Tab-separated table of C-alpha atoms in Angstrom:
chain	number	residue	atom	x	y	z
A	1	MET	CA	27.751	-108.733	81.760
A	2	LYS	CA	27.428	-105.515	80.116
A	3	LYS	CA	26.445	-105.446	76.471
A	4	VAL	CA	28.339	-102.780	74.118
A	5	LEU	CA	27.285	-101.435	71.000
A	6	PHE	CA	30.610	-99.854	69.116
A	7	ILE	CA	29.295	-97.158	66.882
A	8	ASP	CA	31.388	-95.502	64.299
A	9	ARG	CA	30.911	-92.123	63.733
A	10	ASP	CA	31.126	-91.002	60.152
A	11	GLY	CA	28.868	-92.381	57.591
A	12	THR	CA	27.045	-93.819	60.662
A	13	MET	CA	26.326	-91.315	63.139
A	14	VAL	CA	26.751	-88.522	60.249
A	15	LEU	CA	26.602	-88.415	56.508
A	16	GLU	CA	29.976	-89.277	55.196
A	17	PRO	CA	31.563	-86.066	53.363
A	18	ALA	CA	32.744	-86.518	49.862
A	19	ASP	CA	36.363	-85.912	50.730
A	20	TYR	CA	36.221	-88.567	54.052
A	21	GLN	CA	36.857	-85.828	55.988
A	22	LEU	CA	34.403	-83.792	58.352
A	23	ASP	CA	36.163	-80.736	59.312
A	24	SER	CA	33.810	-78.211	58.905
A	25	PHE	CA	29.848	-77.531	59.489
A	26	GLU	CA	29.268	-76.885	55.843
A	27	LYS	CA	30.034	-80.675	55.715
A	28	LEU	CA	28.165	-81.828	58.671
A	29	VAL	CA	24.815	-83.347	57.772
A	30	PHE	CA	23.496	-86.320	59.979
A	31	TYR	CA	22.442	-89.864	59.343
A	32	PRO	CA	18.768	-89.667	57.995
A	33	LYS	CA	16.739	-91.211	61.420
A	34	ALA	CA	19.798	-91.546	63.756
A	35	PHE	CA	18.547	-88.982	66.200
A	36	GLN	CA	15.130	-90.691	66.469
A	37	TYR	CA	16.251	-94.270	66.655
A	38	LEU	CA	19.685	-94.359	68.306
A	39	ALA	CA	18.066	-92.547	71.141
A	40	LYS	CA	15.520	-95.446	71.464
A	41	ILE	CA	18.103	-97.486	71.812
A	42	ALA	CA	20.079	-95.528	74.544
A	43	ASN	CA	16.599	-94.720	76.203
A	44	GLU	CA	14.768	-98.322	75.929
A	45	LEU	CA	17.544	-101.110	75.663
A	46	ASP	CA	20.473	-102.238	78.276
A	47	TYR	CA	23.829	-101.340	75.639
A	48	GLU	CA	26.752	-99.320	76.880
A	49	LEU	CA	27.149	-96.933	73.958
A	50	VAL	CA	31.058	-96.579	72.762
A	51	MET	CA	32.145	-94.519	69.979
A	52	VAL	CA	34.962	-95.769	68.028
A	53	THR	CA	36.251	-93.658	65.141
A	54	ASN	CA	39.393	-93.418	62.781
A	55	GLN	CA	40.294	-89.838	62.274
A	56	ASP	CA	43.102	-89.921	59.559
A	57	GLY	CA	45.988	-87.778	60.653
A	58	LEU	CA	44.006	-85.804	62.849
A	59	GLY	CA	46.511	-82.966	64.707
A	60	THR	CA	48.721	-82.776	61.329
A	61	ASP	CA	48.501	-80.074	58.481
A	62	SER	CA	46.180	-82.404	56.260
A	63	HIS	CA	43.425	-82.557	59.236
A	64	PRO	CA	44.188	-79.764	62.146
A	65	GLU	CA	42.399	-80.487	65.309
A	66	GLU	CA	41.199	-76.634	65.436
A	67	THR	CA	39.028	-77.975	62.634
A	68	PHE	CA	38.048	-80.973	63.844
A	69	TRP	CA	36.617	-80.293	67.237
A	70	PRO	CA	33.985	-77.688	67.001
A	71	THR	CA	32.161	-80.334	64.430
A	72	HIS	CA	32.616	-83.268	66.895
A	73	ASN	CA	31.403	-81.654	69.723
A	74	PHE	CA	28.574	-80.261	68.249
A	75	ILE	CA	27.321	-84.012	66.898
A	76	ILE	CA	28.391	-85.486	70.664
A	77	LYS	CA	26.228	-82.209	71.930
A	78	ALA	CA	23.653	-82.723	69.267
A	79	PHE	CA	23.002	-86.248	70.517
A	80	GLU	CA	23.301	-86.028	73.971
A	81	ASN	CA	20.529	-83.445	73.675
A	82	GLU	CA	18.197	-86.583	72.390
A	83	GLY	CA	19.317	-88.554	75.307
A	84	VAL	CA	22.033	-90.290	73.528
A	85	VAL	CA	25.372	-90.372	76.068
A	86	PHE	CA	28.380	-92.258	75.235
A	87	ASN	CA	30.213	-94.277	78.129
A	88	ALA	CA	33.319	-93.262	75.812
A	89	VAL	CA	35.021	-92.263	73.046
A	90	PHE	CA	37.901	-93.955	71.127
A	91	ILE	CA	39.588	-91.368	68.112
A	92	ASP	CA	42.453	-92.915	66.556
A	93	LYS	CA	44.610	-90.173	64.996
A	94	THR	CA	46.930	-92.274	62.571
A	95	PHE	CA	47.128	-92.732	58.910
A	96	PRO	CA	46.141	-96.718	57.220
A	97	HIS	CA	49.726	-96.951	56.257
A	98	GLU	CA	50.855	-96.470	59.923
A	99	ASN	CA	49.263	-99.921	60.599
A	100	ALA	CA	48.788	-98.996	64.416
A	101	ILE	CA	47.261	-101.513	66.656
A	102	THR	CA	44.716	-98.606	68.188
A	103	ARG	CA	42.997	-98.268	64.443
A	104	LYS	CA	40.502	-99.953	63.553
A	105	PRO	CA	39.993	-102.730	62.854
A	106	ARG	CA	42.700	-103.683	65.246
A	107	THR	CA	41.492	-103.747	69.085
A	108	GLY	CA	44.286	-101.211	70.610
A	109	MET	CA	42.207	-98.573	71.665
A	110	LEU	CA	39.426	-101.323	73.265
A	111	THR	CA	41.574	-103.670	75.509
A	112	GLN	CA	39.767	-102.213	78.778
A	113	TYR	CA	36.763	-104.654	77.281
A	114	LEU	CA	39.015	-107.670	76.113
A	115	ASN	CA	38.963	-110.615	78.873
A	116	ASN	CA	37.272	-108.585	81.043
A	117	PRO	CA	34.516	-110.384	82.641
A	118	ALA	CA	32.304	-107.308	83.079
A	119	TYR	CA	31.581	-107.177	79.371
A	120	ASP	CA	29.586	-109.819	77.166
A	121	LEU	CA	31.232	-109.132	73.878
A	122	GLU	CA	29.697	-112.345	72.584
A	123	ASN	CA	26.082	-110.316	72.454
A	124	SER	CA	27.566	-107.013	71.446
A	125	PHE	CA	27.810	-105.666	68.435
A	126	VAL	CA	30.162	-102.925	65.971
A	127	LEU	CA	28.072	-100.495	64.068
A	128	GLY	CA	29.372	-98.989	61.188
A	129	ASP	CA	29.744	-98.483	57.247
A	130	ARG	CA	33.168	-99.793	56.600
A	131	LEU	CA	34.242	-103.435	56.203
A	132	THR	CA	37.172	-102.480	59.034
A	133	ASP	CA	34.145	-101.744	61.326
A	134	VAL	CA	33.263	-105.918	60.401
A	135	GLU	CA	36.187	-106.986	61.155
A	136	LEU	CA	36.530	-105.300	64.520
A	137	ALA	CA	33.567	-106.949	65.535
A	138	LYS	CA	35.200	-109.981	63.857
A	139	ASN	CA	38.454	-109.466	66.282
A	140	LEU	CA	36.500	-108.460	68.972
A	141	GLY	CA	34.308	-111.762	68.565
A	142	SER	CA	31.189	-109.652	68.622
A	143	LYS	CA	28.665	-109.401	65.479
A	144	ALA	CA	28.410	-106.396	63.105
A	145	ILE	CA	25.821	-104.592	62.160
A	146	PHE	CA	27.120	-103.281	58.706
A	147	ILE	CA	25.324	-99.855	57.057
A	148	ASN	CA	26.355	-101.088	53.750
A	149	THR	CA	26.083	-97.596	51.597
A	150	ASP	CA	29.327	-98.606	50.024
A	151	GLU	CA	30.471	-102.277	49.737
A	152	GLY	CA	33.872	-101.314	49.025
A	153	LEU	CA	34.464	-98.704	52.047
A	154	GLY	CA	37.718	-100.273	54.154
A	155	SER	CA	38.508	-103.022	52.204
A	156	THR	CA	41.733	-102.347	51.242
A	157	GLU	CA	42.612	-102.389	55.487
A	158	VAL	CA	41.066	-105.302	56.296
A	159	ALA	CA	43.224	-108.734	56.528
A	160	SER	CA	40.203	-111.058	56.234
A	161	LYS	CA	38.747	-112.404	52.902
A	162	ARG	CA	34.961	-111.386	52.850
A	163	GLU	CA	33.496	-114.823	52.798
A	164	GLU	CA	35.030	-115.000	56.617
A	165	LEU	CA	33.514	-111.470	57.235
A	166	ASP	CA	30.219	-112.653	55.983
A	167	PRO	CA	29.526	-114.605	58.997
A	168	VAL	CA	30.056	-111.865	61.403
A	169	VAL	CA	27.158	-109.823	60.097
A	170	ALA	CA	24.057	-109.860	62.345
A	171	LEU	CA	22.338	-107.107	60.018
A	172	GLN	CA	23.143	-105.567	56.781
A	173	THR	CA	20.744	-102.098	56.354
A	174	THR	CA	20.859	-98.816	55.678
A	175	ASP	CA	18.198	-97.943	57.945
A	176	TRP	CA	18.398	-97.099	61.483
A	177	LYS	CA	14.843	-98.249	62.022
A	178	THR	CA	15.911	-101.306	60.770
A	179	ILE	CA	18.781	-101.152	63.621
A	180	TYR	CA	16.788	-100.647	66.288
A	181	GLU	CA	13.673	-103.041	65.382
A	182	PHE	CA	16.692	-105.610	65.241
A	183	LEU	CA	18.520	-104.784	68.606
A	184	LYS	CA	15.171	-104.146	70.212
A	185	LEU	CA	13.557	-107.653	69.168
A	186	GLU	CA	16.808	-109.875	69.272
A	187	ALA	CA	17.125	-113.419	67.375
A	188	ARG	CA	14.996	-116.062	68.464
A	189	SER	CA	17.010	-119.016	68.219
A	190	ALA	CA	17.065	-122.340	69.707
A	191	THR	CA	18.445	-125.313	69.609
A	192	ILE	CA	17.729	-129.176	70.585
A	193	THR	CA	19.137	-132.568	70.450
A	194	ARG	CA	17.057	-135.476	71.497
A	195	LYS	CA	18.343	-139.172	71.809
A	196	THR	CA	16.331	-142.122	72.402
A	197	ASN	CA	17.110	-145.774	71.587
A	198	GLU	CA	14.892	-145.048	68.777
A	199	THR	CA	15.827	-141.875	67.136
A	200	ASP	CA	18.695	-138.955	67.166
A	201	ILE	CA	17.676	-135.828	66.756
A	202	TYR	CA	19.225	-131.917	66.137
A	203	ILE	CA	17.288	-129.361	65.428
A	204	ASN	CA	18.119	-125.625	64.952
A	205	LEU	CA	15.608	-122.865	65.108
A	206	ASN	CA	15.922	-119.038	63.835
A	207	LEU	CA	12.065	-117.963	64.176
A	208	ASP	CA	13.200	-114.338	62.615
A	209	GLY	CA	15.218	-116.321	59.695
A	210	THR	CA	14.740	-116.145	56.253
A	211	GLY	CA	13.441	-119.440	55.115
A	212	LYS	CA	16.669	-121.388	54.652
A	213	SER	CA	16.227	-125.032	55.616
A	214	LYS	CA	18.461	-128.152	55.764
A	215	ILE	CA	16.164	-131.577	56.377
A	216	GLU	CA	17.040	-134.545	56.359
A	217	THR	CA	15.058	-137.158	58.367
A	218	GLY	CA	15.123	-140.404	55.875
A	219	ILE	CA	11.853	-139.600	54.559
A	220	ALA	CA	11.618	-137.987	51.511
A	221	PHE	CA	8.110	-136.754	51.729
A	222	PHE	CA	8.114	-135.949	55.239
A	223	ASP	CA	11.666	-133.537	54.336
A	224	HIS	CA	9.440	-131.690	51.847
A	225	MET	CA	6.661	-130.977	54.193
A	226	LEU	CA	9.215	-129.554	57.071
A	227	ASP	CA	10.950	-127.651	54.481
A	228	GLN	CA	7.177	-125.945	53.868
A	229	ILE	CA	7.284	-124.592	57.181
A	230	ALA	CA	10.778	-122.809	56.805
A	231	ARG	CA	10.250	-121.429	53.449
A	232	HIS	CA	6.625	-120.156	54.259
A	233	GLY	CA	7.037	-119.241	57.474
A	234	GLN	CA	10.010	-117.492	56.579
A	235	MET	CA	12.406	-118.967	59.277
A	236	ASP	CA	15.520	-121.014	59.287
A	237	LEU	CA	15.416	-124.698	60.504
A	238	GLU	CA	18.061	-127.244	60.220
A	239	ILE	CA	16.775	-130.886	61.430
A	240	LEU	CA	18.557	-133.841	61.211
A	241	VAL	CA	17.527	-137.203	62.628
A	242	LYS	CA	18.788	-140.758	62.609
A	243	GLY	CA	15.712	-143.296	63.357
A	244	ASP	CA	15.061	-146.659	63.332
A	245	LEU	CA	13.120	-146.505	59.617
A	246	GLU	CA	13.980	-150.442	59.803
A	247	VAL	CA	11.126	-150.971	62.096
A	248	ASP	CA	8.894	-148.301	60.246
A	249	GLU	CA	7.794	-144.042	60.255
A	250	HIS	CA	6.218	-143.739	63.347
A	251	HIS	CA	9.141	-142.942	66.046
A	252	THR	CA	11.173	-140.548	63.474
A	253	ILE	CA	7.962	-138.524	62.849
A	254	GLU	CA	6.531	-138.381	66.091
A	255	ASP	CA	9.875	-137.714	67.551
A	256	THR	CA	10.754	-134.936	65.224
A	257	ALA	CA	7.643	-133.179	65.873
A	258	ILE	CA	8.180	-133.814	69.752
A	259	ALA	CA	11.542	-132.199	69.429
A	260	LEU	CA	10.243	-129.361	66.953
A	261	GLY	CA	7.539	-128.241	69.275
A	262	GLU	CA	9.944	-127.810	71.732
A	263	VAL	CA	12.345	-125.719	70.175
A	264	PHE	CA	9.541	-123.801	69.279
A	265	ALA	CA	8.545	-123.155	72.882
A	266	LYS	CA	12.514	-122.501	73.657
A	267	ALA	CA	12.792	-120.089	71.072
A	268	LEU	CA	9.682	-118.233	71.719
A	269	GLY	CA	11.078	-117.665	75.274
A	270	ASN	CA	8.953	-115.133	77.079
A	271	LYS	CA	6.280	-114.580	74.092
A	272	LEU	CA	6.332	-110.453	74.825
A	273	GLY	CA	5.401	-108.878	71.612
A	274	ILE	CA	3.698	-111.529	69.472
A	275	GLU	CA	0.569	-111.681	67.719
A	276	ARG	CA	-0.462	-115.551	69.403
A	277	TYR	CA	-2.685	-116.159	67.078
A	278	GLY	CA	-2.786	-116.868	63.378
A	279	PHE	CA	-4.480	-118.805	58.170
A	280	CYS	CA	-6.474	-119.745	55.328
A	281	LEU	CA	-5.014	-120.942	52.336
A	282	PRO	CA	-5.836	-122.247	49.211
A	283	MET	CA	-3.990	-124.967	46.563
A	284	ASP	CA	-5.367	-125.814	43.523
A	285	ASP	CA	-8.340	-128.170	44.583
A	286	CYS	CA	-8.065	-127.759	48.074
A	287	LEU	CA	-8.862	-125.602	50.902
A	288	SER	CA	-6.619	-125.661	54.095
A	289	GLN	CA	-7.270	-123.720	57.284
A	290	VAL	CA	-4.966	-123.768	59.880
A	291	ALA	CA	-5.401	-121.598	63.607
A	292	ILE	CA	-2.682	-121.613	66.029
A	293	ASP	CA	-2.094	-120.431	69.469
A	294	PHE	CA	0.987	-120.115	71.179
A	295	GLY	CA	-0.584	-119.947	74.768
A	296	GLY	CA	0.792	-122.611	76.485
A	297	ARG	CA	-1.280	-125.367	76.547
A	298	ASN	CA	-1.665	-128.667	74.216
A	299	TRP	CA	-4.984	-129.176	72.200
A	300	LEU	CA	-5.598	-130.391	68.501
A	301	VAL	CA	-8.364	-130.320	66.676
A	302	TRP	CA	-8.127	-132.510	63.560
A	303	GLU	CA	-11.054	-132.351	60.343
A	304	THR	CA	-9.406	-133.862	57.666
A	305	GLU	CA	-9.567	-136.948	56.279
A	306	PHE	CA	-7.263	-139.132	53.614
A	307	LYS	CA	-8.038	-141.975	51.286
A	308	ARG	CA	-4.955	-143.161	50.661
A	309	GLU	CA	-2.673	-144.696	53.267
A	310	MET	CA	0.807	-143.890	51.907
A	311	VAL	CA	1.790	-140.216	50.173
A	312	GLY	CA	5.204	-140.918	49.118
A	313	LYS	CA	6.816	-143.485	52.052
A	314	MET	CA	5.048	-141.283	54.547
A	315	PRO	CA	2.150	-143.053	56.226
A	316	THR	CA	-1.293	-140.464	56.128
A	317	GLU	CA	-2.315	-141.743	59.571
A	318	MET	CA	0.728	-140.161	61.092
A	319	PHE	CA	-0.002	-136.951	59.661
A	320	TYR	CA	-2.476	-136.108	62.766
A	321	HIS	CA	-0.173	-137.885	64.708
A	322	PHE	CA	2.623	-134.998	64.087
A	323	PHE	CA	0.905	-132.153	64.639
A	324	LYS	CA	-0.664	-133.687	68.004
A	325	SER	CA	2.984	-134.162	69.134
A	326	PHE	CA	4.204	-130.716	67.866
A	327	SER	CA	0.898	-129.225	70.246
A	328	ASP	CA	2.310	-131.238	73.263
A	329	GLY	CA	6.410	-129.935	72.698
A	330	ALA	CA	5.118	-126.330	71.847
A	331	LYS	CA	2.223	-126.683	74.469
A	332	ALA	CA	-0.070	-124.811	71.574
A	333	ASN	CA	-3.746	-125.018	70.308
A	334	ILE	CA	-3.773	-126.048	66.792
A	335	ASN	CA	-6.941	-126.021	64.959
A	336	ILE	CA	-7.038	-127.954	61.189
A	337	LYS	CA	-9.522	-128.840	58.663
A	338	ALA	CA	-8.732	-129.289	54.859
A	339	GLU	CA	-10.799	-130.313	52.240
A	340	GLY	CA	-9.682	-131.303	48.381
A	341	THR	CA	-9.864	-134.234	46.452
A	342	ASN	CA	-6.040	-134.522	45.926
A	343	GLU	CA	-4.177	-136.310	48.999
A	344	HIS	CA	-0.487	-134.638	48.477
A	345	HIS	CA	-1.908	-131.553	47.599
A	346	LYS	CA	-4.179	-131.527	50.943
A	347	ILE	CA	-1.452	-132.234	53.191
A	348	GLU	CA	1.023	-129.841	50.895
A	349	ALA	CA	-1.971	-127.112	51.653
A	350	ILE	CA	-2.196	-127.514	55.470
A	351	PHE	CA	1.752	-127.734	56.310
A	352	LYS	CA	1.762	-124.313	54.168
A	353	ALA	CA	-1.114	-123.062	55.842
A	354	PHE	CA	0.633	-124.337	59.575
A	355	ALA	CA	3.854	-122.267	58.329
A	356	LYS	CA	1.592	-119.108	57.589
A	357	ALA	CA	-0.100	-119.713	60.909
A	358	ILE	CA	2.956	-119.809	62.756
A	359	LYS	CA	4.744	-116.855	60.736
A	360	VAL	CA	1.296	-114.824	62.185
A	361	ALA	CA	1.321	-115.885	65.628
A	362	VAL	CA	5.195	-115.119	66.472
A	363	LYS	CA	5.482	-111.976	64.265
A	364	ARG	CA	6.012	-109.105	67.327
A	365	ASN	CA	5.283	-104.959	67.178
A	366	THR	CA	8.425	-103.149	68.465
A	367	GLU	CA	6.023	-100.310	69.720
A	368	LYS	CA	3.952	-103.092	71.957
A	369	MET	CA	6.105	-104.949	73.516
A	370	ILE	CA	3.545	-106.639	75.779
A	371	LEU	CA	2.450	-109.700	76.684
A	372	PRO	CA	-0.591	-110.779	74.434
A	373	SER	CA	-2.913	-112.480	77.616
A	374	THR	CA	-5.045	-111.054	80.369
A	375	LYS	CA	-3.701	-113.695	82.769
A	376	GLY	CA	-0.368	-112.133	83.136
A	377	MET	CA	1.379	-115.234	81.358
A	378	LEU	CA	1.641	-117.489	78.564
């Protein structure tokens, strides 16, 4: 199935003129870095490129075709010279008040892509600078990359409320480099459900998130520690656990760690471009050092001791067990050392350093999408 980038023209590939009508070479200014990064997208990524643009009243006295086509053809040729070739170009010529089915955000121009098994619209994107482009993505069942130079552009032509459009926006930016990196790296998300006679676990992970979390395990201090992973690792993490806490905490903590490790392994996928290794972190009286290697083999070195049996309602003996179980699930080497006098600080420093180590290890470089291994596999 083919993925498609439906790309707007004005405000996206070229800057929007002050009068919103590009009908002369004097008004033509290319969007900064559009040539460089759209060329990289065309040459490196597997997207079919399709231009979709509204040109209000094209062919009427207010927007004559003889002044439109010279600049338009120049734009097309300039991008072709950089290796950016559009598989199709769709231009709607109607005015907004006509409510034509062919005018964005309606899909009348794009019927050949709808319900077509050759196209993967769910993993396709509409790239543009207006809310009409975002709603077009919604109407196609795709996601939007919103070049947000003016929040209100297109607001009078959309049927959806803004809060209904927000979930459609996969990326909001004004920078073509950011767009390229987003498409090159793709989102690394995974979900896992693990149900046994002792626990019922749901975990959703986005390695490239912003630190949002929703943690509910029934053990407040454990929730607090898992939240550290999301916040300091800058990943989005949802963990919902129902365990046999009437027995004790063991099964809930162990099974959560196993499932969490497995969802990391799933989200990392082929591991191309990751740094692989990664942190030393002070916290008041404590110093914690955590190193991790997502190299495909499980191992844990644990060099710390606790003088208290419990922190909150969590047994301190279970911290070792948590990281051992995560190592098994993620197939990762983990080396943990911590020293200090305050047990709460000590374990919190470990979890924060663990999060930072993960953040370093899973970071990717778009210019070096290679496997960090001499073995040829991880």
